[in-house]
Coordinates of C-alpha atoms in Angstrom, one line a residue:
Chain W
X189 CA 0.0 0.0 0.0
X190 CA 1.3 3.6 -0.9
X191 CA -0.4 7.2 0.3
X192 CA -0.4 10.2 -1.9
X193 CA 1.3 13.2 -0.2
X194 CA -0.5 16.6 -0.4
X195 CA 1.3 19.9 0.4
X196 CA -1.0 23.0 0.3
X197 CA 0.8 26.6 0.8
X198 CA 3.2 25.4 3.1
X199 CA 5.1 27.8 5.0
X200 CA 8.1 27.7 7.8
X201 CA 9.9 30.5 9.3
X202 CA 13.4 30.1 11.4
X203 CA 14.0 32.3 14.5
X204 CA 17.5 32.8 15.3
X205 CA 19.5 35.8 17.1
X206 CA 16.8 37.8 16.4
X207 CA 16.3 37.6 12.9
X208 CA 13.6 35.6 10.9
X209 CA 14.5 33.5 8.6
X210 CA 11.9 32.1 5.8
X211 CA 12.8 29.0 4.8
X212 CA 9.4 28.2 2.7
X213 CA 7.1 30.2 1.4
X214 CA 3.3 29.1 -0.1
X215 CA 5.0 25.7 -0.9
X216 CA 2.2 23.4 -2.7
X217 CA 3.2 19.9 -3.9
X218 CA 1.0 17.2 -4.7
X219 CA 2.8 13.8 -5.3
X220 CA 0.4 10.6 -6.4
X221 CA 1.1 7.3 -4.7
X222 CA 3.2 4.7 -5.9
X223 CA 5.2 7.9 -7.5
X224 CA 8.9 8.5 -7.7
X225 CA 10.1 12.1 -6.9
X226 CA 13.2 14.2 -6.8
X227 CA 13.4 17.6 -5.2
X228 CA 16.5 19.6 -6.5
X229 CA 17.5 22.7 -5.9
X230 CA 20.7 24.6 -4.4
X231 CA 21.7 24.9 -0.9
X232 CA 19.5 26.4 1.8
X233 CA 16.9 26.5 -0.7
X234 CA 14.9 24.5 1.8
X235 CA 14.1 21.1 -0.1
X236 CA 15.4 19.1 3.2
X237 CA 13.4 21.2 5.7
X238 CA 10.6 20.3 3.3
X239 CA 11.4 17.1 3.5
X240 CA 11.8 17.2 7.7
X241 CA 8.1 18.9 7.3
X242 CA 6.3 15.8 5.9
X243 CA 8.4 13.4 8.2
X244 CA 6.9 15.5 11.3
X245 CA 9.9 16.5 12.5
X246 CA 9.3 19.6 12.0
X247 CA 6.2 21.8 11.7
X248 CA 4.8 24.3 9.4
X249 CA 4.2 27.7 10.8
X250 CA 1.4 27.9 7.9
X251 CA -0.2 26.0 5.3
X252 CA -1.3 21.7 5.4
X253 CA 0.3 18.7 5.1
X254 CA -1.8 15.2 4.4
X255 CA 0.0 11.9 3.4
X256 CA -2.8 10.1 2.3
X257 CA -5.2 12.2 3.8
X258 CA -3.8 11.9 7.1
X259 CA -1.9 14.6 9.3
X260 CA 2.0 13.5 9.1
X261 CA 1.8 13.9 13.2
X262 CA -0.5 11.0 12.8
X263 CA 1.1 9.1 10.1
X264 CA 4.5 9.0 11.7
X265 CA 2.4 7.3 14.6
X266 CA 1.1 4.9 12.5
X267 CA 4.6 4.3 11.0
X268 CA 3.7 5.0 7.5
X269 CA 6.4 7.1 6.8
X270 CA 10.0 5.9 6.1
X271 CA 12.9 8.5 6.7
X272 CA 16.9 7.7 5.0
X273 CA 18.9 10.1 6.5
X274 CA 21.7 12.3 4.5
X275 CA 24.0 10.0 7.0
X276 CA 23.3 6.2 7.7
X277 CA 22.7 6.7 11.4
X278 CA 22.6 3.1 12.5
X279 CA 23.0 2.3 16.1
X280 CA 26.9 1.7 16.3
X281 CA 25.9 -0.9 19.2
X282 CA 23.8 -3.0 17.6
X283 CA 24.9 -5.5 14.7
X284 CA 23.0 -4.8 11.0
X285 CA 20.1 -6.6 10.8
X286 CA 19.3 -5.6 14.7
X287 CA 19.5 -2.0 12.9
X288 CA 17.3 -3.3 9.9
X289 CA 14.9 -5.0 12.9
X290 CA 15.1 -1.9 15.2
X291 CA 11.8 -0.5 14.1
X292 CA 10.1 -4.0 14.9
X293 CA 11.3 -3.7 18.3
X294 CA 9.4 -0.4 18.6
X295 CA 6.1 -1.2 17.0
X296 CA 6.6 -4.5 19.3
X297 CA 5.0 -7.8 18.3
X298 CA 0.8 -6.5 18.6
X299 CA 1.1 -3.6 16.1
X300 CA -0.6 -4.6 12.6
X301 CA 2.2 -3.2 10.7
X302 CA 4.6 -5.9 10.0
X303 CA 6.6 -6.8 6.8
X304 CA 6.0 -9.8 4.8
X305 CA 9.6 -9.2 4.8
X306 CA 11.7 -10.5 7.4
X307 CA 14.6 -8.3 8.1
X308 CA 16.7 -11.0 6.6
X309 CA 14.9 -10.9 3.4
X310 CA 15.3 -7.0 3.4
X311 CA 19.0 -7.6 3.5
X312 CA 19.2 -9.5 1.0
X313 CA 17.4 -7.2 -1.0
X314 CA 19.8 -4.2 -0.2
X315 CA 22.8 -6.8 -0.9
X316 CA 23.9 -6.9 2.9
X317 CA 23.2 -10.4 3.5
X318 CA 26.5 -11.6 4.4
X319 CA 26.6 -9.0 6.7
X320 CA 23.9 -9.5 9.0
X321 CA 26.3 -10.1 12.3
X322 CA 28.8 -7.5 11.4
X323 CA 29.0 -4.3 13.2
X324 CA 27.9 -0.6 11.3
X325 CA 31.5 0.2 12.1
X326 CA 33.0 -2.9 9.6
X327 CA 30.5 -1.9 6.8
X328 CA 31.9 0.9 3.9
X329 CA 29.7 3.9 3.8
X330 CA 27.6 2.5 1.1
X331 CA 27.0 -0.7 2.7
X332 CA 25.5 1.6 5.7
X333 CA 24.0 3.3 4.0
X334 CA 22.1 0.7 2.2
X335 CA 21.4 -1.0 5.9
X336 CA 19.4 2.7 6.9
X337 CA 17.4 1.8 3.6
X338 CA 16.4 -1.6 4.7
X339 CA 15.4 -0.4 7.7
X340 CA 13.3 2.2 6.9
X341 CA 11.7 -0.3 4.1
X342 CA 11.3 -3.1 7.6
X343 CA 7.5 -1.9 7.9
X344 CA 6.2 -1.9 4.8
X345 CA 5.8 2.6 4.8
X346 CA 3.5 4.2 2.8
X347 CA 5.8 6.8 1.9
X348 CA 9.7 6.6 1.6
X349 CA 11.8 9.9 2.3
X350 CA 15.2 10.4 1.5
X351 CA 17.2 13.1 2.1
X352 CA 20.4 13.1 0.2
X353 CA 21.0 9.2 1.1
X354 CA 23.8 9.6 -1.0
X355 CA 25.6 13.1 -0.8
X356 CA 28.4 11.4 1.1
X357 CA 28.9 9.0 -1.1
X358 CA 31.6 8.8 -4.0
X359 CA 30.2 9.2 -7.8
X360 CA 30.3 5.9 -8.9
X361 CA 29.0 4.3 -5.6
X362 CA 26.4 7.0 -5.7
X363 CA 25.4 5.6 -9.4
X364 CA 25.2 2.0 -8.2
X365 CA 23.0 2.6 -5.4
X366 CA 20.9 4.7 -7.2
X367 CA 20.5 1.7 -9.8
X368 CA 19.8 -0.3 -6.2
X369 CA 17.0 2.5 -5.3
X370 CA 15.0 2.3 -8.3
X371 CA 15.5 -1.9 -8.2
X372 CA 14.1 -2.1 -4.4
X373 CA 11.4 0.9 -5.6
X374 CA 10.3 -1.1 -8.3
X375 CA 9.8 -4.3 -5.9
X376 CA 9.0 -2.2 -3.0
X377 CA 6.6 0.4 -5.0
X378 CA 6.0 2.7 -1.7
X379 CA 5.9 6.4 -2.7
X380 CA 9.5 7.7 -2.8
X381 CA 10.4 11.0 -2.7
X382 CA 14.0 12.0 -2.2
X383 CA 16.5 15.2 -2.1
X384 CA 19.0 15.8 -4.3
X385 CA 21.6 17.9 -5.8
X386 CA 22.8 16.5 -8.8
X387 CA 20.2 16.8 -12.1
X388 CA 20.9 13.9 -13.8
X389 CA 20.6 11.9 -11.3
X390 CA 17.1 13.9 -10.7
X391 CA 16.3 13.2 -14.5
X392 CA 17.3 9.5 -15.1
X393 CA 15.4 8.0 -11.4
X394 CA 12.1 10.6 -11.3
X395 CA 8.8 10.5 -12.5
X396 CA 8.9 13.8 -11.8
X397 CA 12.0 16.6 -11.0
X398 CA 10.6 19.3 -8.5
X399 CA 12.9 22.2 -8.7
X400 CA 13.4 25.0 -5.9
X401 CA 15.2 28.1 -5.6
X402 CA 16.4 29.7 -2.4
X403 CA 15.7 32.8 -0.5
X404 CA 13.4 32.2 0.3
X405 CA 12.3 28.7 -0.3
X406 CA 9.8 27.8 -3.0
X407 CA 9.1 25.7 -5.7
X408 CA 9.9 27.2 -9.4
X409 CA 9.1 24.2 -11.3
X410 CA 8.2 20.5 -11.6
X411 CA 8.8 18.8 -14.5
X412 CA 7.5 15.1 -15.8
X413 CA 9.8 12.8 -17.2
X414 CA 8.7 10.8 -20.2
X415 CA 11.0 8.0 -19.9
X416 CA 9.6 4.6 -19.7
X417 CA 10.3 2.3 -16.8
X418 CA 12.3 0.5 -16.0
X419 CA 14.9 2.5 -16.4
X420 CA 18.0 1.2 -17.9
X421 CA 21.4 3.5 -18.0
X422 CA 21.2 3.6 -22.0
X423 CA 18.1 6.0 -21.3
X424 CA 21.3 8.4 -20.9
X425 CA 21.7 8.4 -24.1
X426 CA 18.0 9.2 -25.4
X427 CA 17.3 12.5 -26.7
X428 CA 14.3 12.7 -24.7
X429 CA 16.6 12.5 -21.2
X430 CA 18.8 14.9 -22.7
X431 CA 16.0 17.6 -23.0
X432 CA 14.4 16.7 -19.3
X433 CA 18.0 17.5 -18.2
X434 CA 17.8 21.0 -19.8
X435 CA 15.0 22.0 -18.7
X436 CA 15.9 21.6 -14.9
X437 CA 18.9 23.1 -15.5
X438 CA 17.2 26.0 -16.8
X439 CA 15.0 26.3 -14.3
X440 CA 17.7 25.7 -12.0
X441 CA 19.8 28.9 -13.1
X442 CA 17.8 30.4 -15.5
X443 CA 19.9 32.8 -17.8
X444 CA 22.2 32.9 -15.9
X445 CA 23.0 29.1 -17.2
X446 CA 26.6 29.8 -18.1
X447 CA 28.0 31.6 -15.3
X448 CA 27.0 29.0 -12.5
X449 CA 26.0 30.8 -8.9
X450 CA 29.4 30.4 -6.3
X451 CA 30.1 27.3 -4.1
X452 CA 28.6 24.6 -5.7
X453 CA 29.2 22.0 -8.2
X454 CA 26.7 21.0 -10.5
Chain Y
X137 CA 54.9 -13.5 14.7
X138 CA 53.6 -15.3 18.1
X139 CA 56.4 -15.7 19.5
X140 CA 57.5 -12.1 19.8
X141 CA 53.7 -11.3 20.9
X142 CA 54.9 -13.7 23.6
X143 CA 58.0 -11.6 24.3
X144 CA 56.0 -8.0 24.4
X145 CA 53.8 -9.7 26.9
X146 CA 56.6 -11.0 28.8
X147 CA 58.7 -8.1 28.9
X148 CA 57.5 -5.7 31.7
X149 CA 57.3 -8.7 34.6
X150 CA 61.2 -9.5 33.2
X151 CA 62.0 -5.9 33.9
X152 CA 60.0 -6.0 37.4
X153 CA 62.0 -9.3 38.2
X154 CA 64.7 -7.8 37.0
X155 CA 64.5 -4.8 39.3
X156 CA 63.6 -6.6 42.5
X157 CA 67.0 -8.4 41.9
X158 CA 69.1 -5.5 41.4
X159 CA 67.7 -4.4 44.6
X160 CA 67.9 -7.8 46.3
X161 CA 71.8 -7.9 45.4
X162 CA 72.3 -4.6 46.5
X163 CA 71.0 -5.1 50.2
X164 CA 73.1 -8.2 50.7
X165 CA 76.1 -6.1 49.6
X166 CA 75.0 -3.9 52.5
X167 CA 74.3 -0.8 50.5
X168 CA 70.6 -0.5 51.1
X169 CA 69.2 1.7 53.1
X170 CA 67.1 1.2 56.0
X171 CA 64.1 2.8 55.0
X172 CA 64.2 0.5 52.1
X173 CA 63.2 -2.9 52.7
X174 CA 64.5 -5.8 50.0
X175 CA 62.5 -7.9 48.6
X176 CA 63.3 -11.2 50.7
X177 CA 62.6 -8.7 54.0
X178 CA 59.1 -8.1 52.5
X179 CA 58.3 -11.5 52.0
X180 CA 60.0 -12.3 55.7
X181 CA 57.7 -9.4 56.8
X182 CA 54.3 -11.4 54.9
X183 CA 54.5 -15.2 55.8
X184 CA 55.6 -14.0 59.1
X185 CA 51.8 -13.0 59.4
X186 CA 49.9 -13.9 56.3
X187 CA 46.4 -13.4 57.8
X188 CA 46.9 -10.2 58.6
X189 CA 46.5 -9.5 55.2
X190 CA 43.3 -10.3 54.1
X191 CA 42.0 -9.6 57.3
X192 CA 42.5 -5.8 56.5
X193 CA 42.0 -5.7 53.0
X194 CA 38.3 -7.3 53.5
X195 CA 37.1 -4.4 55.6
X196 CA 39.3 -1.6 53.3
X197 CA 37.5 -3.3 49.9
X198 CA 33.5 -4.1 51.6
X199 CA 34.2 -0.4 52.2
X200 CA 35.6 1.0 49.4
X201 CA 32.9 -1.1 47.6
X202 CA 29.9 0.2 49.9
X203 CA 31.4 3.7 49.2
X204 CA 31.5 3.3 45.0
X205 CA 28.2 1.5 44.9
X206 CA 26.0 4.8 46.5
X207 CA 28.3 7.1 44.9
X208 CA 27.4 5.2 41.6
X209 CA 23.6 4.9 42.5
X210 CA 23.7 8.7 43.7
X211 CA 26.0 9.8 40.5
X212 CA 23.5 7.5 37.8
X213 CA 20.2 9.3 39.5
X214 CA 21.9 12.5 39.9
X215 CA 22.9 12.7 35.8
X216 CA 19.7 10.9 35.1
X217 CA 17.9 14.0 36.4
X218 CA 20.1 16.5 35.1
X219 CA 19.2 15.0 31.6
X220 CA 15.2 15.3 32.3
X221 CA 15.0 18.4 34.1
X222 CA 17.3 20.6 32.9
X223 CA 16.9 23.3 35.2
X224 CA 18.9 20.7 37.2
X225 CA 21.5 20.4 34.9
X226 CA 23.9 22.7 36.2
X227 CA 23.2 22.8 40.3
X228 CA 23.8 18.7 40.2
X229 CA 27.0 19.2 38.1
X230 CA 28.1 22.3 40.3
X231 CA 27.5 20.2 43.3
X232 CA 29.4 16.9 42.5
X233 CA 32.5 19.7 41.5
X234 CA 32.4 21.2 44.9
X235 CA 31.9 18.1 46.8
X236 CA 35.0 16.9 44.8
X237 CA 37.3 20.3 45.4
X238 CA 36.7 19.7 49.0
X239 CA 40.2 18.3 50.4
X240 CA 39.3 14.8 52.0
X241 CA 42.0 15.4 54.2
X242 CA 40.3 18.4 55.2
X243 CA 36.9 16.5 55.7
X244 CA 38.0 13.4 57.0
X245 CA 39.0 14.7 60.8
X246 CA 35.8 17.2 60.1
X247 CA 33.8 13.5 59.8
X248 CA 35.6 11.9 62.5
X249 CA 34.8 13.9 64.9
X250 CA 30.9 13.8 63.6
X251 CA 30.2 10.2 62.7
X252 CA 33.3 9.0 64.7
X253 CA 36.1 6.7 63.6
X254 CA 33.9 3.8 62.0
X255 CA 32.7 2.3 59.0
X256 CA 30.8 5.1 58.4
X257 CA 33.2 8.0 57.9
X258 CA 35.4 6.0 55.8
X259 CA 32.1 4.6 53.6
X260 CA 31.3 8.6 53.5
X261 CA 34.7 9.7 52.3
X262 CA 34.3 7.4 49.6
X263 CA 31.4 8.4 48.5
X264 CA 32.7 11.9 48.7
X265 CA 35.6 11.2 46.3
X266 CA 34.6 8.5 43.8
X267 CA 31.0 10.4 43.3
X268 CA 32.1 13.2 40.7
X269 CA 33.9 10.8 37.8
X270 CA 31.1 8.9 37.6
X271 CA 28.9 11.8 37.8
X272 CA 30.8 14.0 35.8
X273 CA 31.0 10.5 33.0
X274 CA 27.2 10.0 33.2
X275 CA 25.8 13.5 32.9
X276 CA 28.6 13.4 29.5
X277 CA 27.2 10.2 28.4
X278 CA 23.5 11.1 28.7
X279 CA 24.2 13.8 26.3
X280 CA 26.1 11.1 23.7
X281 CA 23.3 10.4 21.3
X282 CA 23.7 12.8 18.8
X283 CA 20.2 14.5 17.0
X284 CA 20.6 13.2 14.1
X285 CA 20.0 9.6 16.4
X286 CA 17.4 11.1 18.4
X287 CA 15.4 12.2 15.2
X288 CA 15.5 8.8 13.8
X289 CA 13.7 7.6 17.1
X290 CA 11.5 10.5 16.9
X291 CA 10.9 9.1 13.0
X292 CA 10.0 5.5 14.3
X293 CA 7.3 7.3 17.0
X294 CA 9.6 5.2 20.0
X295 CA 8.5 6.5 23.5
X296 CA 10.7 8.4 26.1
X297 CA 11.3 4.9 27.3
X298 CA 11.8 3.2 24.3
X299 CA 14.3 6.0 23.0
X300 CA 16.0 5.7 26.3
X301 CA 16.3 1.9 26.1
X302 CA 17.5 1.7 22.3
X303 CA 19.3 5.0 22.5
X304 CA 20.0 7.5 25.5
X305 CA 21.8 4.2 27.7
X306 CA 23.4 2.0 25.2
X307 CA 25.0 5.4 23.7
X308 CA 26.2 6.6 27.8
X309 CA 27.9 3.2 28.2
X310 CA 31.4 3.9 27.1
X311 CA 31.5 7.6 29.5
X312 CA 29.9 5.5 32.3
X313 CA 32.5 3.1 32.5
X314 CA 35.4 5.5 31.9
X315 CA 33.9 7.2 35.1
X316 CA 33.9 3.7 36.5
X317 CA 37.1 3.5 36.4
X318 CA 38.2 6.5 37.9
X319 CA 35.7 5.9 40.8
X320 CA 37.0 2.9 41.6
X321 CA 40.4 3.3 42.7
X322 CA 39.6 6.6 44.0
X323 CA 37.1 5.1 46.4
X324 CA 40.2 2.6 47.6
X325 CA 42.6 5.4 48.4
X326 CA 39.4 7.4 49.7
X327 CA 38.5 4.7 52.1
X328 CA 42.8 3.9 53.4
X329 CA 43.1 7.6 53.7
X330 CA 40.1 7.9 56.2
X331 CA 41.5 4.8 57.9
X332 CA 44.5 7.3 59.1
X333 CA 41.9 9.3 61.3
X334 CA 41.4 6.3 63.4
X335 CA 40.2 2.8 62.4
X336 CA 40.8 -0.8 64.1
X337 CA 40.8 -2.3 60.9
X338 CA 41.7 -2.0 57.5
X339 CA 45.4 -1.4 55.4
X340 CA 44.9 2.5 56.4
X341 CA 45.1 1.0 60.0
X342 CA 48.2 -1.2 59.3
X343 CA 49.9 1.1 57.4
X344 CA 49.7 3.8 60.0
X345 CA 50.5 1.1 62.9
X346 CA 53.2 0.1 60.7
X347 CA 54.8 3.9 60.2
X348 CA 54.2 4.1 63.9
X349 CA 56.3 1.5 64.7
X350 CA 59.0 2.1 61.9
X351 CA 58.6 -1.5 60.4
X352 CA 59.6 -0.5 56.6
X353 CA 58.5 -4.0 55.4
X354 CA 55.1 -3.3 56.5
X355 CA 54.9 -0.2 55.3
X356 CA 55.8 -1.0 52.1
X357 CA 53.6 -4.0 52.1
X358 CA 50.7 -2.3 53.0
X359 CA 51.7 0.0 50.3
X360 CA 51.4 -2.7 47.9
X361 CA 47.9 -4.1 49.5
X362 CA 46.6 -0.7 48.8
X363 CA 47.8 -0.7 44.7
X364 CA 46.3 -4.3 44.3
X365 CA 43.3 -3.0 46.0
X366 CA 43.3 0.3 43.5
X367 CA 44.4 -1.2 40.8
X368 CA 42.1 -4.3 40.7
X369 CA 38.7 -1.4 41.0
X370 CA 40.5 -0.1 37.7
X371 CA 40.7 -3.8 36.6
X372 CA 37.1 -5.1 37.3
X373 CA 35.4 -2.0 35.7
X374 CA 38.0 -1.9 32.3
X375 CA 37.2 -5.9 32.3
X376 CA 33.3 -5.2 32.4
X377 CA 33.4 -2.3 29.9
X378 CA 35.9 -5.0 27.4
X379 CA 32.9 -6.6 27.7
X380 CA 29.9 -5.1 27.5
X381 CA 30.8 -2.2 24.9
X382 CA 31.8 -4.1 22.0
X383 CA 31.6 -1.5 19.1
X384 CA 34.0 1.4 20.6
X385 CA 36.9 1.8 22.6
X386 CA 37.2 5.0 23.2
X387 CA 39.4 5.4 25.7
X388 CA 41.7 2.9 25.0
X389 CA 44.1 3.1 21.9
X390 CA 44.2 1.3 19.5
X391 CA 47.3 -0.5 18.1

């Protein structure tokens, strides 16, 4: 089962030494279950506190948020939301798959939300599944990182959210796991929306590219990908990827598409 | 490659063997002095009364022990607290500090006098000493779970109990131990030192009876009794913590 997410003129305003700081402004987003979305957008352009807005760990100073009609207070509760961090953040203490099981511990054995995957079965999906016993410490970035994706896939959510999952990552790592993503999506078919920074990574995995500028926060355009699925890496190559791509990028800069804003690398 | 693991491990009781010789074949050259006893005078000095050993190290460790386990049980509540409420925060910290600036040797006649020259002065003194390591360890290690851990609880809607269970404890582990083993020797020495303001039993009580009656061999054994004592507190708390926290060591290096 998947939930549709719906974001109506969502704003959030920052208070800090004295100075207010708007990090969204009339944000309104409506994603379709089952779908596959990218955010993109610079830095401090607020796509992660977006993000931290639907998860409930923030909240909106204005504006709604429903994840399948549901406040996301209330779907946290009910644990339909799944949350990769930009960092894996597994419990250094506890071996993989009793990081991939961790969230079965805190439903406990009466709530109605279990798997038909075992954590086992998870990490086999991810690829970890010689690695159940080891420690997060023994395990390469990537491998953690894959572990965090498990377990926020160990109760079945209704909605995936990824922020960044992986930034920290080297390029071609980052280009295997993203293969990985869409592979589990595809099996997994929750509705995935993830944070990004690089555009053809946006292009080649979305159904659709939501792009937002900074300053404050706000979404300037969202653009549908035609490409079939599933997506296979030769899609590179088709001239309809190639046009997706420049779109975002010029929504992403604008006119200003040659000389490229400081500080970042696109 | 075994072999010279063998030798690395061998090495420092070769050099303390070693040492003990030099210093035996120095005293039956006559060149020792007096306030130095050699090792054949110290063991002279312990099989001439081998029961008076454990008969005051009992009371100095049941003590010692008594003294860590409040302290621990005061210290763990105290930082537990401070974490919750944290108006308390700072008052509890402030007041371990003080409690630990205080001179013991400056307290311990103070208590004396008070409580008398019992169990309970020396049980009190340490308390007084071993309480702000662990203190000072737990109130670190109840701040150890970073946010970016505590948001993933929040994200899996786990209770204040459930986040302190998976999180907030398993995460203080490695600063409560390494105030473990501060505590623990500092309770030993806490305990000998009261023993000096007047106590029938106890290697405090031997080693002033000792001084007292200018036996250098006792001295120095009692000496001794009071490392093992010290040193096994360390021991019993680093073994627990080898243990127990498996994924870090951070207060060891590593080689």
């Amino acid at each position: 089962m998947s939930r549709d997410i719906e974001i109506a003129q969502v704003g959030i305003q920052f208070h800090q030494r004295g100075e207010t700081v708007i990090a969204l402004e009339d944000v309104s987003l409506s994603i379709p279950k089952g779908s596959y979305t990218e955010i993109i957008g610079p830095s401090c352009c607020g796509k992660s506190t977006l993000l931290r807005l639907i998860a409930d760990i923030l909240a909106p100073s204005s504006g709604k948020i429903t994840i399948g009609g549901s406040p996301p207070a209330e779907a946290r509760r009910d644990h339909a939301i799944g949350f990769v961090f930009q960092q894996p953040t597994l419990l250094p203490w506890r071996n993989i798959r009793q990081n991939v099981a961790l969230p079965l511990d805190v439903v406990g054995r009466t709530s109605h939300r279990r798997s038909d995957r075992t954590p086992d079965q998870l990490l086999e999906l991810v690829g970890l599944g010689k690695f159940a016993r080891s420690l997060p410490a023994e395990l390469s970035g990537g491998m953690q990182q894959r572990a965090a994706i498990a377990r926020a896939l160990v109760l079945q959510p209704d909605v995936l959210l990824l922020d960044e999952p992986f930034g920290a990552l080297d390029e071609i790592t980052r280009q295997k796991m993203n293969l990985e993503l869409l592979r589990i999506w595809t099996e997994c078919r929750t509705t995935a929306l993830l944070v990004t920074h690089s555009i053809a990574e946006a292009v080649f995995m979305s159904d659709e590219v939501v792009v937002m500028s900074p300053r404050p926060g706000r979404i300037t355009a969202r653009i549908a990908i035609p490409l079939p699925r599933p997506r296979s890496l030769a899609m590179m190559r088709d001239p309809a990827f190639t046009v997706a791509v420049n779109q975002v990028r010029e929504a992403l800069f604008g006119d200003e598409a040659e000389t490229l804003p400081g500080g970042e690398a696109y | 490659m075994k072999g010279s693991a063998i030798v690395t491990a061998a090495l420092p009781w070769l050099v303390i063997v070693l040492i003990l010789a030099v210093i035996e074949a120095i005293y039956r050259t006559g060149h020792l002095p007096i306030f130095l006893p050699s090792p054949s005078m110290l063991w002279g000095s312990f099989i001439e009364s081998p029961t008076l050993w454990p008969a005051n190290m009992g009371p100095t460790l049941w003590k010692a022990a008594t003294g860590f386990g409040i302290a621990a049980g005061l210290s763990l509540a105290g930082a537990g607290l401070g974490a919750v409420v944290l108006a308390a925060y700072a008052p509890i910290y402030n007041l371990g500090a003080t409690l630990q600036s205080i001179p013991i040797i400056a307290t311990t006649p103070l208590l004396a006098l008070w409580l008398g020259t019992g169990a309970e002065t020396q049980i009190t003194i340490a308390v007084l000493v071993s309480q702000f390591p662990m203190l000072n360890g737990a109130m670190q290690g109840f701040r150890a779970a970073d946010s970016r851990q505590r948001e993933m609880m929040h994200c899996l809607a786990a209770s204040p109990l459930q986040t302190l269970r998976y999180l907030i404890l398993p995460a203080a582990l490695p600063f409560i131990f390494a105030g473990f083993k501060i505590a623990a020797p500092a309770a030993v020495l806490g305990v000998i030192t009261a023993e000096w303001a007047g106590a029938e039993r106890g290697v405090g009580a031997v080693m002033l009876n000792a001084l007292f009656a200018y036996d250098p061999p006792k001295v120095w054994l009692s000496v001794i009794a009071a490392c093992v004592l010290a040193g096994g507190g360390y021991g019993v708390w680093a073994l627990v913590e080898r243990l127990v926290v498996v994924w870090d060591r951070p207060t060891e290096l590593r080689q």
